[in-house]
Each structure stands twice: as structure tokens, then as C-alpha cells.
Amino acid sequence: MLTLRIPALPKPEPAPPQEPASVPTLEPSRPTLSAPKFGRGLTTLSLSWMHGRIEAVAVQRGEPTGTWEKSGVGDDPAQFGEWVKEAAARTGYRGGTVTLLLAHPRLTHQLIEVPPARGSALRGLVERQVEKSKVFEGAPAWAYQPALPTKNSQSVLVHLFPRDLLDRLVSETQRAGLHLVGVTPSTAVLHAQIGRLPLKQDEVALVAGDAGGMTSVVVGRADGQLLMARSLDGTRTRDKGGVAVDMSRTLLFVSQQFGVNVAGVWWFGPGTSERLAELNGQLPVAVQASPEEHRPVYWAEESARLGPAQSPNLISAEVRRAPQQRAALRVTALVALLLAAGALATAAFCEVLVRTERAAMRDLELRQAQLQSQHRELQRTHQKLERRSQWAQAVLDGRPAPVPVWFLAYLSEAVPTELVVTNLHLRQEGARWQLQLAGGMPSATNAAQAMIAGERIAEMTERLRSGPFQVSLTAGAPDPVEASEPARPKSAIEMIAVWAARPAPGATGPTAPPGAQFNLQGVLQ
């Protein structure tokens, strides 16, 4: 891996004086090329700072809104923040980002050979070579562009600038209330011009330009492939023949390292006619005027038109993303604040709900206690009523059926006074009541009295049949015909005979005749 520097060539002998008429003066033979428009939606404050001169163009959503320029500002970055603030005010810039096209004595360009690699591996290789090849003290800020491979290896063009100066530019821009997102070498603008020159695709051209007292040199192909870039010290460019010597070295270096010949040299900037007269005849190729028209704030305008591939940026990706990160941080903080406010409001609302629910719970617990007390009281009352119901049911279930009582009451009316009931059996069988009734007429001792007893039995039987109980007699009933005959009234003699025949007190009377007894069986209807 090598760091390639252009070898020093012997200083050429002064050219013999020539007649003024023989000095070729080449002016642009074609109309100037139209510059591309700004990118759609681009909003930036594009600055160019080239050895004591500041130019500014404000672009708002792809349209330029104002320009400003200032000379005699020097190379000290201490006042850079004031210049940025003044440029924003003079151009009416309302955005937040700034880009800078820089030509500075401390900004250098080196072509470095590296092994074949890509991506992060290539960046690591370049970073190690940068530490070895830097020409200043302190940490470097750097950016690289792929270059055309040399005869030996893959190569890259590295742009180096002291990091402390770059950090000072960033901090000064922040002090002005803006953010520096891009610092690009001035050689990038000349590189973009090569693609607009009248060249074949594989032809190589050298474009040089006056960048505020310094000379920037870029060599590249028409297809956009870069070979190398240089910035010539202003003290040397002011010496007569100094520019020609450095450009001759550049052409020789390109031929030796890349094995290609430069098809043409173009000069850009003010004083083109003088430079053409100085360089033509001292270089192996003709020097022409660039078809690009030099105009006020040209460098700042063209810097804003550069694409990402043509603008190596010395600002790291972390610093470039800082505005978005700060904006995202502000949005995040705002969202977090809103979420916190929402959380507090939700917590307060939940606290109110909790208190309300707790009050409702206390009321419900009190109501529950009251209902439980009422429930216990109702249970005790229910138990009392249940016991009383059980007692009443037991009493009702143990009572005899009312039919026997009713029949007994009726029997006292249905049985004549002369008859005596000695046996009464009344039992229930399903829905029916079985009746057994026995008795007689105790005073009947003879046939006459037995006849009277029979009459009374027939009368009682008729009353049982026709009464409310409608007893159906099945056994022991007298003949219905006989029972239906009316009882003959007793004569006085018969009554006396019956009275006389009664047994004496304490004496055992005679047994009643069979006709004076009854034994009835039946069913209550």
C-alpha cells in the first residue's frame, strides 16, 4: 500500500520571448453549458469559502431565494459563525442546515493505493493509511472517493483536513443557530465540470480553476471516473511559470501511474485569457477555456447542485444526523411529555375511580351487612313459622277424620230412645267407611215388647238409609216391608204389661227376646 505523491520535475527553462501575435489566445468556441437545476425539495444554505472570500446561496425547496458574497474574510474559522449568521440574514434563509464548499491551505488531497476491498473493509484500510499519510498534527477529518485503478492496485482519492478546525466550523455554525451538515472540497465542482465537457466516454481531461487565489486541479474521465485532484499553493501559482510546472508534473504523474494520456486541459475562472497565454506552449497538450461561465456565487451554486457521488463529505454521518436526531429527540421528548401527561391524567382519573369504587364498596358492604342481618332475622322467623307449621301439620295429621264424629252425632238422633247401641265400629277403607252397629232394646222381655223393639229397629234402619249418610246396609237389616209398616200405638194394657214386666231393681231380668236385638253392617255413602 503506497501513498503516491507527484515527483518533482526540474524547473523548465524560460521560454524564449515570442511575438504577441504568435501567442495563441483560446476563448470558448461554444456556448456555455447550462447548469443543472437544484434538486427538488432541496432546502439549504450553500456556502463557499475560498481563501478570504465567502459566497452564499439560499435554496428553499429547490428554488434559490437569495445570494450574498463577502471578500477579505481570511482563513481563520473564529469568525465563521458570524459569517453564517450574516449570510442567512442577507439571503432570507429560513431552513436549518448549511453546506460548505472549502478551499483551505490545510485541506489536502492524496491518492492512496489499497488492496482490493469494498465497503467497511475498504474504509478500514483507508483509515489506517490516513493515519500514516497525514501532513499535520492532530486527528484528521477525512473523506474518500473511488479512483481509477493505477497500474499496480486499486486506488482511492482521500481528502484530509484537521479535525479541530472542522469541529470549530461545526460549533461556530451551531452558535449561529444552524447546523453544518456538509464540508466538500472545491475540487468536487471541477470534477462535475468534466462530465459536461465535449469528450468521448473514455477520454481523460484535466480541469484547473482559480479557487480564491489557489489553483484546484482535477483529472478525470468523461464517464465520471476520477483519477486525482490537487490544490496548488497560492504563492506558487502567482510565480510566473509555477502553474505550468505543477500542471506538467500532474500530467506526467497521470501517465506514469494510470498509463493514460490526458486528452485536453481546460481552465476555469477569472483571468482565463491570461492563464491561457501563460500555459499554452509550456504543456504537451493544448489548454482551452472551460465552457462553464464564471459568474458571481458560482462556487456556492454549483456546490448545491452536486450529487452525493460527486461530493465527498468531511462531516461524519453521526454529525450529519445530529439535526434529525435532535428533531427526533424533541419529538420523542414531546411524545414522552404527552404520554407522561396522559399517564398522570389517567392516574388521576383512575384514582378518582378507585375512590368512587371504594366509597361504593363501603356502601355495598354496609348494605350487605344490613341485608345479612335482615336475612338472619328472616331465617329465624322462617324457622319459627316452619316449626309452627310442622306442629300444626302434626296436629292436623293426628286428628281423627270428621266423618265418625259427624256420624256419631247423627246417630244420637237416628237411634230411638227405646234402643241402646252397645257396639259401634266405623273404619275407613279407601274412600269408603265400613259400619258395624249393634244393640237392642234391653227392656224387651216378652213377645209384645220384642215387637215394639222390632218396630223401633226398623225405624232406626230407615233413618240411616234415608239420612244424610245414606247407609247401605248389607247385613242384619229388617225386611223393608215390615219396616215400612207404621207402628201400631200401644194400648194402655200393653204399656202396663211392659211396665209390670220390667225387672225389679237389683234383680237379674230375663234375657231379651231375639227380636229385640239388632246387628247392622253397611257402608256410608
Short mmCIF file of C-alpha atoms in Angstrom, two decimals, residues 47-511:
data_model
loop_
_atom_site.label_atom_id
_atom_site.label_comp_id
_atom_site.label_asym_id
_atom_site.label_seq_id
_atom_site.Cartn_x
_atom_site.Cartn_y
_atom_site.Cartn_z
CA LEU A 47 -21.60 28.47 1.22
CA SER A 48 -18.21 28.55 -0.49
CA TRP A 49 -15.16 29.69 1.48
CA MET A 50 -12.05 30.11 -0.62
CA HIS A 51 -9.06 31.92 0.80
CA GLY A 52 -10.63 35.09 2.06
CA ARG A 53 -13.91 35.06 0.12
CA ILE A 54 -17.38 33.88 1.22
CA GLU A 55 -20.21 33.21 -1.23
CA ALA A 56 -23.71 32.13 -0.20
CA VAL A 57 -26.84 30.90 -1.99
CA ALA A 58 -30.09 30.18 -0.11
CA VAL A 59 -32.20 27.40 -1.65
CA GLN A 60 -35.73 26.81 -0.45
CA ARG A 61 -37.49 23.69 -1.76
CA GLY A 62 -35.39 23.59 -4.91
CA GLU A 63 -35.64 27.30 -5.70
CA PRO A 64 -32.92 29.92 -5.00
CA THR A 65 -34.22 32.69 -2.74
CA GLY A 66 -31.15 34.92 -2.31
CA THR A 67 -27.38 35.30 -2.76
CA TRP A 68 -24.64 37.04 -0.82
CA GLU A 69 -20.86 37.37 -1.05
CA LYS A 70 -18.11 38.91 1.03
CA SER A 71 -14.37 39.35 0.43
CA GLY A 72 -11.44 39.81 2.77
CA VAL A 73 -12.63 37.37 5.42
CA GLY A 74 -9.34 35.44 5.77
CA ASP A 75 -8.86 31.79 6.68
CA ASP A 76 -9.45 31.93 10.46
CA PRO A 77 -12.58 29.94 11.47
CA ALA A 78 -13.13 32.08 14.58
CA GLN A 79 -15.49 34.40 12.68
CA PHE A 80 -17.20 31.67 10.69
CA GLY A 81 -20.33 31.74 12.86
CA GLU A 82 -20.77 35.47 12.28
CA TRP A 83 -20.41 34.97 8.53
CA VAL A 84 -23.01 32.20 8.56
CA LYS A 85 -25.43 34.35 10.54
CA GLU A 86 -24.92 37.29 8.16
CA ALA A 87 -25.32 35.06 5.10
CA ALA A 88 -28.62 33.65 6.43
CA ALA A 89 -29.91 37.14 7.17
CA ARG A 90 -28.86 38.60 3.80
CA THR A 91 -30.29 35.74 1.77
CA GLY A 92 -33.50 35.37 3.76
CA TYR A 93 -32.75 31.74 4.53
CA ARG A 94 -35.40 30.04 6.69
CA GLY A 95 -34.00 26.50 6.84
CA GLY A 96 -31.79 24.85 9.40
CA THR A 97 -28.85 23.23 7.54
CA VAL A 98 -25.68 24.63 5.96
CA THR A 99 -23.28 23.10 3.40
CA LEU A 100 -19.78 24.43 2.76
CA LEU A 101 -17.50 24.20 -0.30
CA LEU A 102 -14.00 24.64 1.06
CA ALA A 103 -10.60 25.60 -0.37
CA HIS A 104 -8.14 25.96 2.51
CA PRO A 105 -4.36 25.75 2.86
CA ARG A 106 -4.81 22.92 5.41
CA LEU A 107 -7.08 20.91 3.10
CA THR A 108 -5.02 18.35 1.17
CA HIS A 109 -5.73 15.59 -1.35
CA GLN A 110 -3.80 12.33 -1.62
CA LEU A 111 -4.08 9.37 -3.95
CA ILE A 112 -3.67 6.14 -1.94
CA GLU A 113 -3.24 2.62 -3.27
CA VAL A 114 -5.12 -0.07 -1.32
CA PRO A 115 -5.67 -3.80 -1.70
CA PRO A 116 -8.89 -4.89 -3.39
CA ALA A 117 -11.69 -4.37 -0.87
CA ARG A 118 -15.16 -2.91 -0.59
CA GLY A 119 -17.48 -1.46 2.00
CA SER A 120 -16.37 -1.40 5.60
CA ALA A 121 -13.21 -3.36 4.82
CA LEU A 122 -12.11 -0.71 2.35
CA ARG A 123 -12.90 2.06 4.81
CA GLY A 124 -10.78 0.36 7.46
CA LEU A 125 -7.83 0.12 5.07
CA VAL A 126 -8.18 3.77 4.09
CA GLU A 127 -8.37 4.83 7.72
CA ARG A 128 -5.05 3.12 8.53
CA GLN A 129 -3.38 4.78 5.54
CA VAL A 130 -4.77 8.17 6.52
CA GLU A 131 -3.05 7.99 9.91
CA LYS A 132 0.25 7.31 8.18
CA SER A 133 -0.01 9.87 5.39
CA LYS A 134 -1.41 12.96 7.13
CA VAL A 135 0.89 16.02 6.96
CA PHE A 136 -0.39 17.86 10.05
CA GLU A 137 -0.54 17.25 13.78
CA GLY A 138 -3.68 16.06 15.48
CA ALA A 139 -6.58 13.88 14.44
CA PRO A 140 -7.66 14.13 10.78
CA ALA A 141 -11.13 14.51 9.36
CA TRP A 142 -11.25 12.74 6.03
CA ALA A 143 -13.39 11.51 3.18
CA TYR A 144 -12.51 9.40 0.19
CA GLN A 145 -13.66 8.83 -3.37
CA PRO A 146 -13.03 5.73 -5.51
CA ALA A 147 -10.40 6.48 -8.14
CA LEU A 148 -9.39 4.77 -11.34
CA PRO A 149 -7.10 1.82 -10.50
CA THR A 150 -3.42 2.50 -11.04
CA LYS A 151 -1.08 0.14 -12.84
CA ASN A 152 -0.38 -1.60 -9.53
CA SER A 153 -3.54 -1.68 -7.44
CA GLN A 154 -6.91 -0.30 -6.54
CA SER A 155 -6.76 3.36 -5.52
CA VAL A 156 -8.84 5.97 -3.72
CA LEU A 157 -8.56 9.76 -3.52
CA VAL A 158 -8.53 10.91 0.10
CA HIS A 159 -9.30 14.47 1.24
CA LEU A 160 -7.78 15.37 4.65
CA PHE A 161 -8.49 18.30 6.96
CA PRO A 162 -7.57 18.87 10.64
CA ARG A 163 -10.42 17.67 12.83
CA ASP A 164 -10.02 20.51 15.33
CA LEU A 165 -10.63 23.07 12.56
CA LEU A 166 -13.63 21.11 11.29
CA ASP A 167 -15.08 20.89 14.81
CA ARG A 168 -14.60 24.64 15.14
CA LEU A 169 -16.59 25.21 11.94
CA VAL A 170 -19.37 22.95 13.23
CA SER A 171 -19.54 24.69 16.61
CA GLU A 172 -19.48 28.17 15.03
CA THR A 173 -22.36 27.19 12.77
CA GLN A 174 -24.31 25.92 15.77
CA ARG A 175 -23.60 29.22 17.52
CA ALA A 176 -25.28 30.92 14.56
CA GLY A 177 -28.38 28.76 15.15
CA LEU A 178 -27.82 26.45 12.16
CA HIS A 179 -26.26 23.05 11.58
CA LEU A 180 -23.32 22.30 9.29
CA VAL A 181 -24.10 19.03 7.51
CA GLY A 182 -21.56 19.07 4.67
CA VAL A 183 -17.99 20.22 4.04
CA THR A 184 -16.85 19.43 0.47
CA PRO A 185 -13.50 20.19 -1.21
CA SER A 186 -13.62 22.74 -4.02
CA THR A 187 -12.23 20.12 -6.40
CA ALA A 188 -15.67 18.48 -6.41
CA VAL A 189 -17.10 21.33 -8.52
CA LEU A 190 -14.34 20.96 -11.12
CA HIS A 191 -14.91 17.20 -11.13
CA ALA A 192 -18.56 17.80 -12.04
CA GLN A 193 -17.47 20.01 -14.96
CA ILE A 194 -15.59 17.12 -16.60
CA GLY A 195 -18.86 15.28 -17.23
CA ARG A 196 -20.11 18.27 -19.22
CA LEU A 197 -17.03 18.67 -21.45
CA PRO A 198 -17.05 17.65 -25.16
CA LEU A 199 -15.19 14.37 -24.62
CA LYS A 200 -15.58 10.77 -25.57
CA GLN A 201 -16.57 8.42 -22.79
CA ASP A 202 -13.10 7.00 -22.13
CA GLU A 203 -11.13 10.22 -22.71
CA VAL A 204 -9.30 11.84 -19.79
CA ALA A 205 -9.35 15.58 -19.15
CA LEU A 206 -7.67 17.95 -16.72
CA VAL A 207 -9.68 20.87 -15.39
CA ALA A 208 -7.99 23.62 -13.39
CA GLY A 209 -9.55 26.67 -11.82
CA ASP A 210 -8.78 29.66 -9.69
CA ALA A 211 -10.31 28.93 -6.28
CA GLY A 212 -9.83 32.19 -4.43
CA GLY A 213 -6.13 32.62 -5.00
CA MET A 214 -5.35 28.89 -5.05
CA THR A 215 -5.40 26.64 -8.08
CA SER A 216 -7.52 23.48 -7.87
CA VAL A 217 -6.68 20.73 -10.35
CA VAL A 218 -8.84 17.67 -11.11
CA VAL A 219 -8.14 14.85 -13.57
CA GLY A 220 -10.98 12.56 -14.57
CA ARG A 221 -12.67 10.66 -17.36
CA ALA A 222 -15.76 11.77 -19.23
CA ASP A 223 -17.75 8.92 -17.69
CA GLY A 224 -17.23 10.45 -14.23
CA GLN A 225 -14.36 8.22 -13.10
CA LEU A 226 -11.92 10.26 -11.01
CA LEU A 227 -8.14 9.89 -11.30
CA MET A 228 -6.71 12.51 -8.98
CA ALA A 229 -7.11 16.01 -7.53
CA ARG A 230 -4.70 18.64 -6.24
CA SER A 231 -4.75 22.11 -4.68
CA LEU A 232 -1.78 24.29 -5.62
CA ASP A 233 -0.45 26.81 -3.12
CA GLY A 234 -1.31 30.39 -3.98
CA THR A 235 2.28 31.59 -3.55
CA ARG A 236 3.42 29.21 -6.26
CA THR A 237 0.56 29.98 -8.60
CA ARG A 238 1.47 33.64 -8.50
CA ASP A 239 5.01 32.89 -9.72
CA LYS A 240 5.38 33.07 -13.44
CA GLY A 241 5.59 29.55 -14.75
CA GLY A 242 4.70 27.97 -11.39
CA VAL A 243 1.28 26.78 -12.53
CA ALA A 244 2.73 25.35 -15.72
CA VAL A 245 5.34 23.40 -13.76
CA ASP A 246 2.78 21.88 -11.38
CA MET A 247 0.39 21.01 -14.19
CA SER A 248 3.25 19.38 -16.11
CA ARG A 249 4.03 17.26 -13.06
CA THR A 250 0.38 16.31 -12.83
CA LEU A 251 0.24 15.19 -16.47
CA LEU A 252 3.42 13.15 -16.04
CA PHE A 253 2.10 11.55 -12.82
CA VAL A 254 -1.12 10.54 -14.52
CA SER A 255 0.76 8.97 -17.40
CA GLN A 256 3.11 7.06 -15.09
CA GLN A 257 0.58 5.78 -12.55
CA PHE A 258 -2.51 5.17 -14.68
CA GLY A 259 -0.98 4.58 -18.12
CA VAL A 260 -3.30 7.06 -19.82
CA ASN A 261 -2.74 10.33 -21.64
CA VAL A 262 -4.72 13.47 -20.93
CA ALA A 263 -6.77 14.44 -23.98
CA GLY A 264 -7.11 18.08 -23.08
CA VAL A 265 -6.67 20.76 -20.43
CA TRP A 266 -9.42 23.26 -19.57
CA TRP A 267 -9.03 26.34 -17.44
CA PHE A 268 -11.89 27.88 -15.47
CA GLY A 269 -12.23 31.12 -13.55
CA PRO A 270 -11.49 34.81 -13.82
CA GLY A 271 -8.44 35.82 -15.83
CA THR A 272 -8.81 32.89 -18.21
CA SER A 273 -7.21 34.73 -21.13
CA GLU A 274 -4.05 35.49 -19.14
CA ARG A 275 -3.76 31.89 -17.97
CA LEU A 276 -4.24 30.53 -21.46
CA ALA A 277 -1.46 32.78 -22.75
CA GLU A 278 0.78 31.63 -19.92
CA LEU A 279 0.15 27.89 -20.22
CA ASN A 280 -0.10 27.25 -23.94
CA GLY A 281 3.23 26.23 -25.33
CA GLN A 282 4.50 25.02 -21.95
CA LEU A 283 2.28 21.92 -21.69
CA PRO A 284 2.28 18.92 -24.03
CA VAL A 285 -1.45 19.41 -24.69
CA ALA A 286 -3.46 22.44 -25.64
CA VAL A 287 -5.12 24.47 -22.92
CA GLN A 288 -8.66 25.67 -23.58
CA ALA A 289 -11.14 27.83 -21.78
CA SER A 290 -13.81 25.91 -19.90
CA PRO A 291 -17.24 26.15 -21.45
CA GLU A 292 -18.59 26.87 -17.97
CA GLU A 293 -19.33 30.53 -17.43
CA HIS A 294 -17.82 32.04 -14.31
CA ARG A 295 -20.40 34.18 -12.55
CA PRO A 296 -20.91 35.59 -9.07
CA VAL A 297 -21.50 32.95 -6.35
CA TYR A 298 -20.76 30.26 -8.95
CA TRP A 299 -18.96 28.01 -6.49
CA ALA A 300 -21.77 28.16 -3.93
CA GLU A 301 -24.43 27.46 -6.56
CA GLU A 302 -22.56 24.53 -8.10
CA SER A 303 -21.86 23.09 -4.66
CA ALA A 304 -25.61 22.95 -4.01
CA ARG A 305 -26.10 21.09 -7.31
CA LEU A 306 -23.58 18.34 -6.60
CA GLY A 307 -24.85 14.81 -6.27
CA PRO A 308 -23.82 12.51 -3.39
CA ALA A 309 -21.33 10.63 -5.60
CA GLN A 310 -19.53 13.86 -6.55
CA SER A 311 -19.42 15.49 -3.11
CA PRO A 312 -17.08 13.79 -0.64
CA ASN A 313 -18.21 14.98 2.78
CA LEU A 314 -15.72 15.62 5.58
CA ILE A 315 -18.59 15.71 8.11
CA SER A 316 -19.19 12.31 9.67
CA ALA A 317 -22.53 10.57 9.39
CA GLU A 318 -23.10 10.98 13.14
CA VAL A 319 -22.73 14.76 12.91
CA ARG A 320 -24.88 14.91 9.77
CA ARG A 321 -27.64 13.00 11.51
CA ALA A 322 -27.50 15.25 14.56
CA PRO A 323 -30.30 17.62 13.36
CA GLN A 324 -32.58 14.69 12.67
CA GLN A 325 -31.58 13.14 15.96
CA ARG A 326 -32.26 16.38 17.78
CA ALA A 327 -35.57 16.75 15.98
CA ALA A 328 -36.38 13.13 16.77
CA LEU A 329 -35.28 13.76 20.35
CA ARG A 330 -37.56 16.79 20.56
CA VAL A 331 -40.42 14.81 19.08
CA THR A 332 -39.63 11.94 21.43
CA ALA A 333 -39.48 14.33 24.36
CA LEU A 334 -42.77 15.89 23.31
CA VAL A 335 -44.36 12.48 22.88
CA ALA A 336 -42.91 11.39 26.21
CA LEU A 337 -44.26 14.58 27.80
CA LEU A 338 -47.67 13.97 26.26
CA LEU A 339 -47.55 10.35 27.36
CA ALA A 340 -46.49 11.42 30.85
CA ALA A 341 -49.29 13.98 30.94
CA GLY A 342 -51.68 11.35 29.66
CA ALA A 343 -50.36 8.90 32.23
CA LEU A 344 -50.81 11.46 35.00
CA ALA A 345 -54.30 12.28 33.78
CA THR A 346 -55.09 8.58 33.54
CA ALA A 347 -53.64 8.01 37.01
CA ALA A 348 -55.71 10.89 38.41
CA PHE A 349 -58.81 9.58 36.67
CA CYS A 350 -58.09 6.08 37.93
CA GLU A 351 -57.55 7.45 41.43
CA VAL A 352 -60.93 9.18 41.29
CA LEU A 353 -62.47 5.95 40.02
CA VAL A 354 -60.75 3.99 42.79
CA ARG A 355 -62.02 6.38 45.42
CA THR A 356 -65.50 6.26 43.94
CA GLU A 357 -65.36 2.49 43.80
CA ARG A 358 -64.10 2.32 47.37
CA ALA A 359 -66.95 4.54 48.54
CA ALA A 360 -69.36 2.38 46.58
CA MET A 361 -67.77 -0.73 48.10
CA ARG A 362 -68.18 0.69 51.60
CA ASP A 363 -71.84 1.45 50.85
CA LEU A 364 -72.30 -2.02 49.40
CA GLU A 365 -70.58 -3.61 52.39
CA LEU A 366 -72.85 -1.65 54.74
CA ARG A 367 -75.86 -2.61 52.67
CA GLN A 368 -74.63 -6.22 52.64
CA ALA A 369 -74.31 -6.21 56.41
CA GLN A 370 -77.84 -4.82 56.73
CA LEU A 371 -79.20 -7.39 54.29
CA GLN A 372 -77.35 -10.18 56.08
CA SER A 373 -78.87 -9.02 59.38
CA GLN A 374 -82.30 -8.93 57.78
CA HIS A 375 -81.62 -12.33 56.24
CA ARG A 376 -80.72 -13.81 59.60
CA GLU A 377 -83.85 -12.29 61.15
CA LEU A 378 -85.97 -13.65 58.33
CA GLN A 379 -84.33 -17.04 58.74
CA ARG A 380 -85.20 -17.07 62.44
CA THR A 381 -88.80 -16.05 61.63
CA HIS A 382 -88.95 -18.69 58.92
CA GLN A 383 -87.66 -21.32 61.30
CA LYS A 384 -90.33 -20.35 63.85
CA LEU A 385 -93.04 -20.48 61.24
CA GLU A 386 -91.66 -23.76 59.98
CA ARG A 387 -91.81 -25.26 63.44
CA ARG A 388 -95.34 -23.96 63.93
CA SER A 389 -96.31 -25.33 60.55
CA GLN A 390 -94.83 -28.68 61.49
CA TRP A 391 -96.71 -28.60 64.77
CA ALA A 392 -99.96 -27.67 63.02
CA GLN A 393 -99.42 -30.35 60.43
CA ALA A 394 -98.73 -32.88 63.13
CA VAL A 395 -101.93 -31.85 64.91
CA LEU A 396 -103.93 -31.93 61.69
CA ASP A 397 -102.44 -35.25 60.65
CA GLY A 398 -103.21 -36.77 64.12
CA ARG A 399 -106.86 -35.65 64.26
CA PRO A 400 -109.44 -38.25 63.56
CA ALA A 401 -111.45 -37.85 60.44
CA PRO A 402 -114.63 -35.78 60.99
CA VAL A 403 -116.93 -38.46 59.48
CA PRO A 404 -117.06 -40.68 62.61
CA VAL A 405 -117.82 -37.67 64.75
CA TRP A 406 -120.46 -36.45 62.39
CA PHE A 407 -121.99 -39.92 62.16
CA LEU A 408 -121.93 -40.31 65.92
CA ALA A 409 -123.74 -37.02 66.29
CA TYR A 410 -126.32 -38.08 63.77
CA LEU A 411 -126.64 -41.50 65.33
CA SER A 412 -127.78 -39.90 68.55
CA GLU A 413 -130.76 -38.58 66.61
CA ALA A 414 -131.35 -41.59 64.41
CA VAL A 415 -131.48 -44.16 67.26
CA PRO A 416 -134.90 -44.16 69.04
CA THR A 417 -134.88 -43.61 72.74
CA GLU A 418 -136.02 -47.15 73.43
CA LEU A 419 -132.95 -48.64 71.73
CA VAL A 420 -129.49 -48.83 73.15
CA VAL A 421 -126.34 -49.04 70.96
CA THR A 422 -123.87 -51.36 72.53
CA ASN A 423 -121.27 -51.66 69.77
CA LEU A 424 -120.25 -49.16 67.10
CA HIS A 425 -117.36 -49.78 64.67
CA LEU A 426 -116.64 -47.25 61.89
CA ARG A 427 -113.45 -47.65 59.87
CA GLN A 428 -112.23 -46.15 56.62
CA GLU A 429 -111.26 -48.33 53.70
CA GLY A 430 -110.01 -46.10 50.91
CA ALA A 431 -112.78 -43.63 50.11
CA ARG A 432 -115.46 -45.71 51.90
CA TRP A 433 -116.47 -46.12 55.52
CA GLN A 434 -117.47 -49.54 56.84
CA LEU A 435 -120.14 -49.50 59.56
CA GLN A 436 -120.92 -52.12 62.21
CA LEU A 437 -123.68 -51.22 64.60
CA ALA A 438 -125.12 -53.50 67.30
CA GLY A 439 -127.53 -53.03 70.20
CA GLY A 440 -131.10 -53.67 71.16
CA MET A 441 -133.99 -52.87 73.42
CA PRO A 442 -132.99 -54.02 76.92
CA SER A 443 -136.48 -53.63 78.36
CA ALA A 444 -137.99 -56.05 75.91
CA THR A 445 -138.74 -59.29 77.83
CA ASN A 446 -141.65 -60.74 76.03
CA ALA A 447 -143.00 -61.03 72.57
CA ALA A 448 -145.03 -57.87 72.74
CA GLN A 449 -142.02 -55.85 73.72
CA ALA A 450 -139.97 -57.62 71.09
CA MET A 451 -142.46 -56.50 68.52
CA ILE A 452 -142.14 -52.93 69.72
CA ALA A 453 -138.33 -53.25 69.60
CA GLY A 454 -138.54 -54.53 66.06
CA GLU A 455 -140.58 -51.54 65.10
CA ARG A 456 -138.03 -49.21 66.63
CA ILE A 457 -135.16 -51.05 64.90
CA ALA A 458 -136.97 -50.73 61.57
CA GLU A 459 -137.47 -47.01 62.25
CA MET A 460 -133.74 -46.54 63.03
CA THR A 461 -132.77 -48.51 59.93
CA GLU A 462 -134.97 -46.32 57.76
CA ARG A 463 -133.43 -43.19 59.23
CA LEU A 464 -129.92 -44.49 58.49
CA ARG A 465 -130.86 -45.30 54.89
CA SER A 466 -132.55 -42.02 54.16
CA GLY A 467 -130.39 -39.74 56.30
CA PRO A 468 -127.51 -37.57 55.16
CA PHE A 469 -125.11 -40.53 55.34
CA GLN A 470 -127.34 -42.85 53.25
CA VAL A 471 -126.03 -46.02 54.84
CA SER A 472 -126.23 -49.04 52.59
CA LEU A 473 -126.94 -51.92 54.95
CA THR A 474 -125.60 -55.25 53.86
CA ALA A 475 -126.48 -57.47 56.84
CA GLY A 476 -128.82 -57.52 59.87
CA ALA A 477 -131.39 -55.22 58.35
CA PRO A 478 -135.11 -56.00 58.87
CA ASP A 479 -137.43 -56.63 55.98
CA PRO A 480 -138.09 -53.38 54.23
CA VAL A 481 -141.81 -54.17 54.01
CA GLU A 482 -142.12 -54.71 57.67
CA ALA A 483 -140.07 -51.70 58.43
CA SER A 484 -142.30 -49.69 56.25
CA GLU A 485 -145.47 -50.52 58.16
CA PRO A 486 -146.46 -47.81 60.60
CA ALA A 487 -146.04 -48.67 64.26
CA ARG A 488 -149.21 -49.50 65.98
CA PRO A 489 -149.81 -47.41 69.11
CA LYS A 490 -149.65 -49.39 72.24
CA SER A 491 -152.73 -49.81 74.35
CA ALA A 492 -152.78 -48.96 77.99
CA ILE A 493 -152.93 -52.62 78.92
CA GLU A 494 -149.80 -53.32 76.85
CA MET A 495 -147.97 -50.42 78.40
CA ILE A 496 -148.83 -51.60 81.85
CA ALA A 497 -147.78 -55.10 80.97
CA VAL A 498 -144.45 -53.82 79.79
CA TRP A 499 -144.09 -51.78 82.99
CA ALA A 500 -145.01 -54.67 85.10
CA ALA A 501 -142.63 -56.94 83.32
CA ARG A 502 -139.62 -54.73 83.97
CA PRO A 503 -137.17 -56.30 86.33
CA ALA A 504 -137.00 -55.17 89.87
CA PRO A 505 -134.02 -53.08 90.93
CA GLY A 506 -131.04 -55.29 91.70
CA ALA A 507 -132.64 -58.31 90.14
CA THR A 508 -131.43 -60.11 87.07
CA GLY A 509 -134.02 -59.76 84.46
CA PRO A 510 -134.80 -62.19 81.84
CA THR A 511 -132.88 -62.13 78.55
#
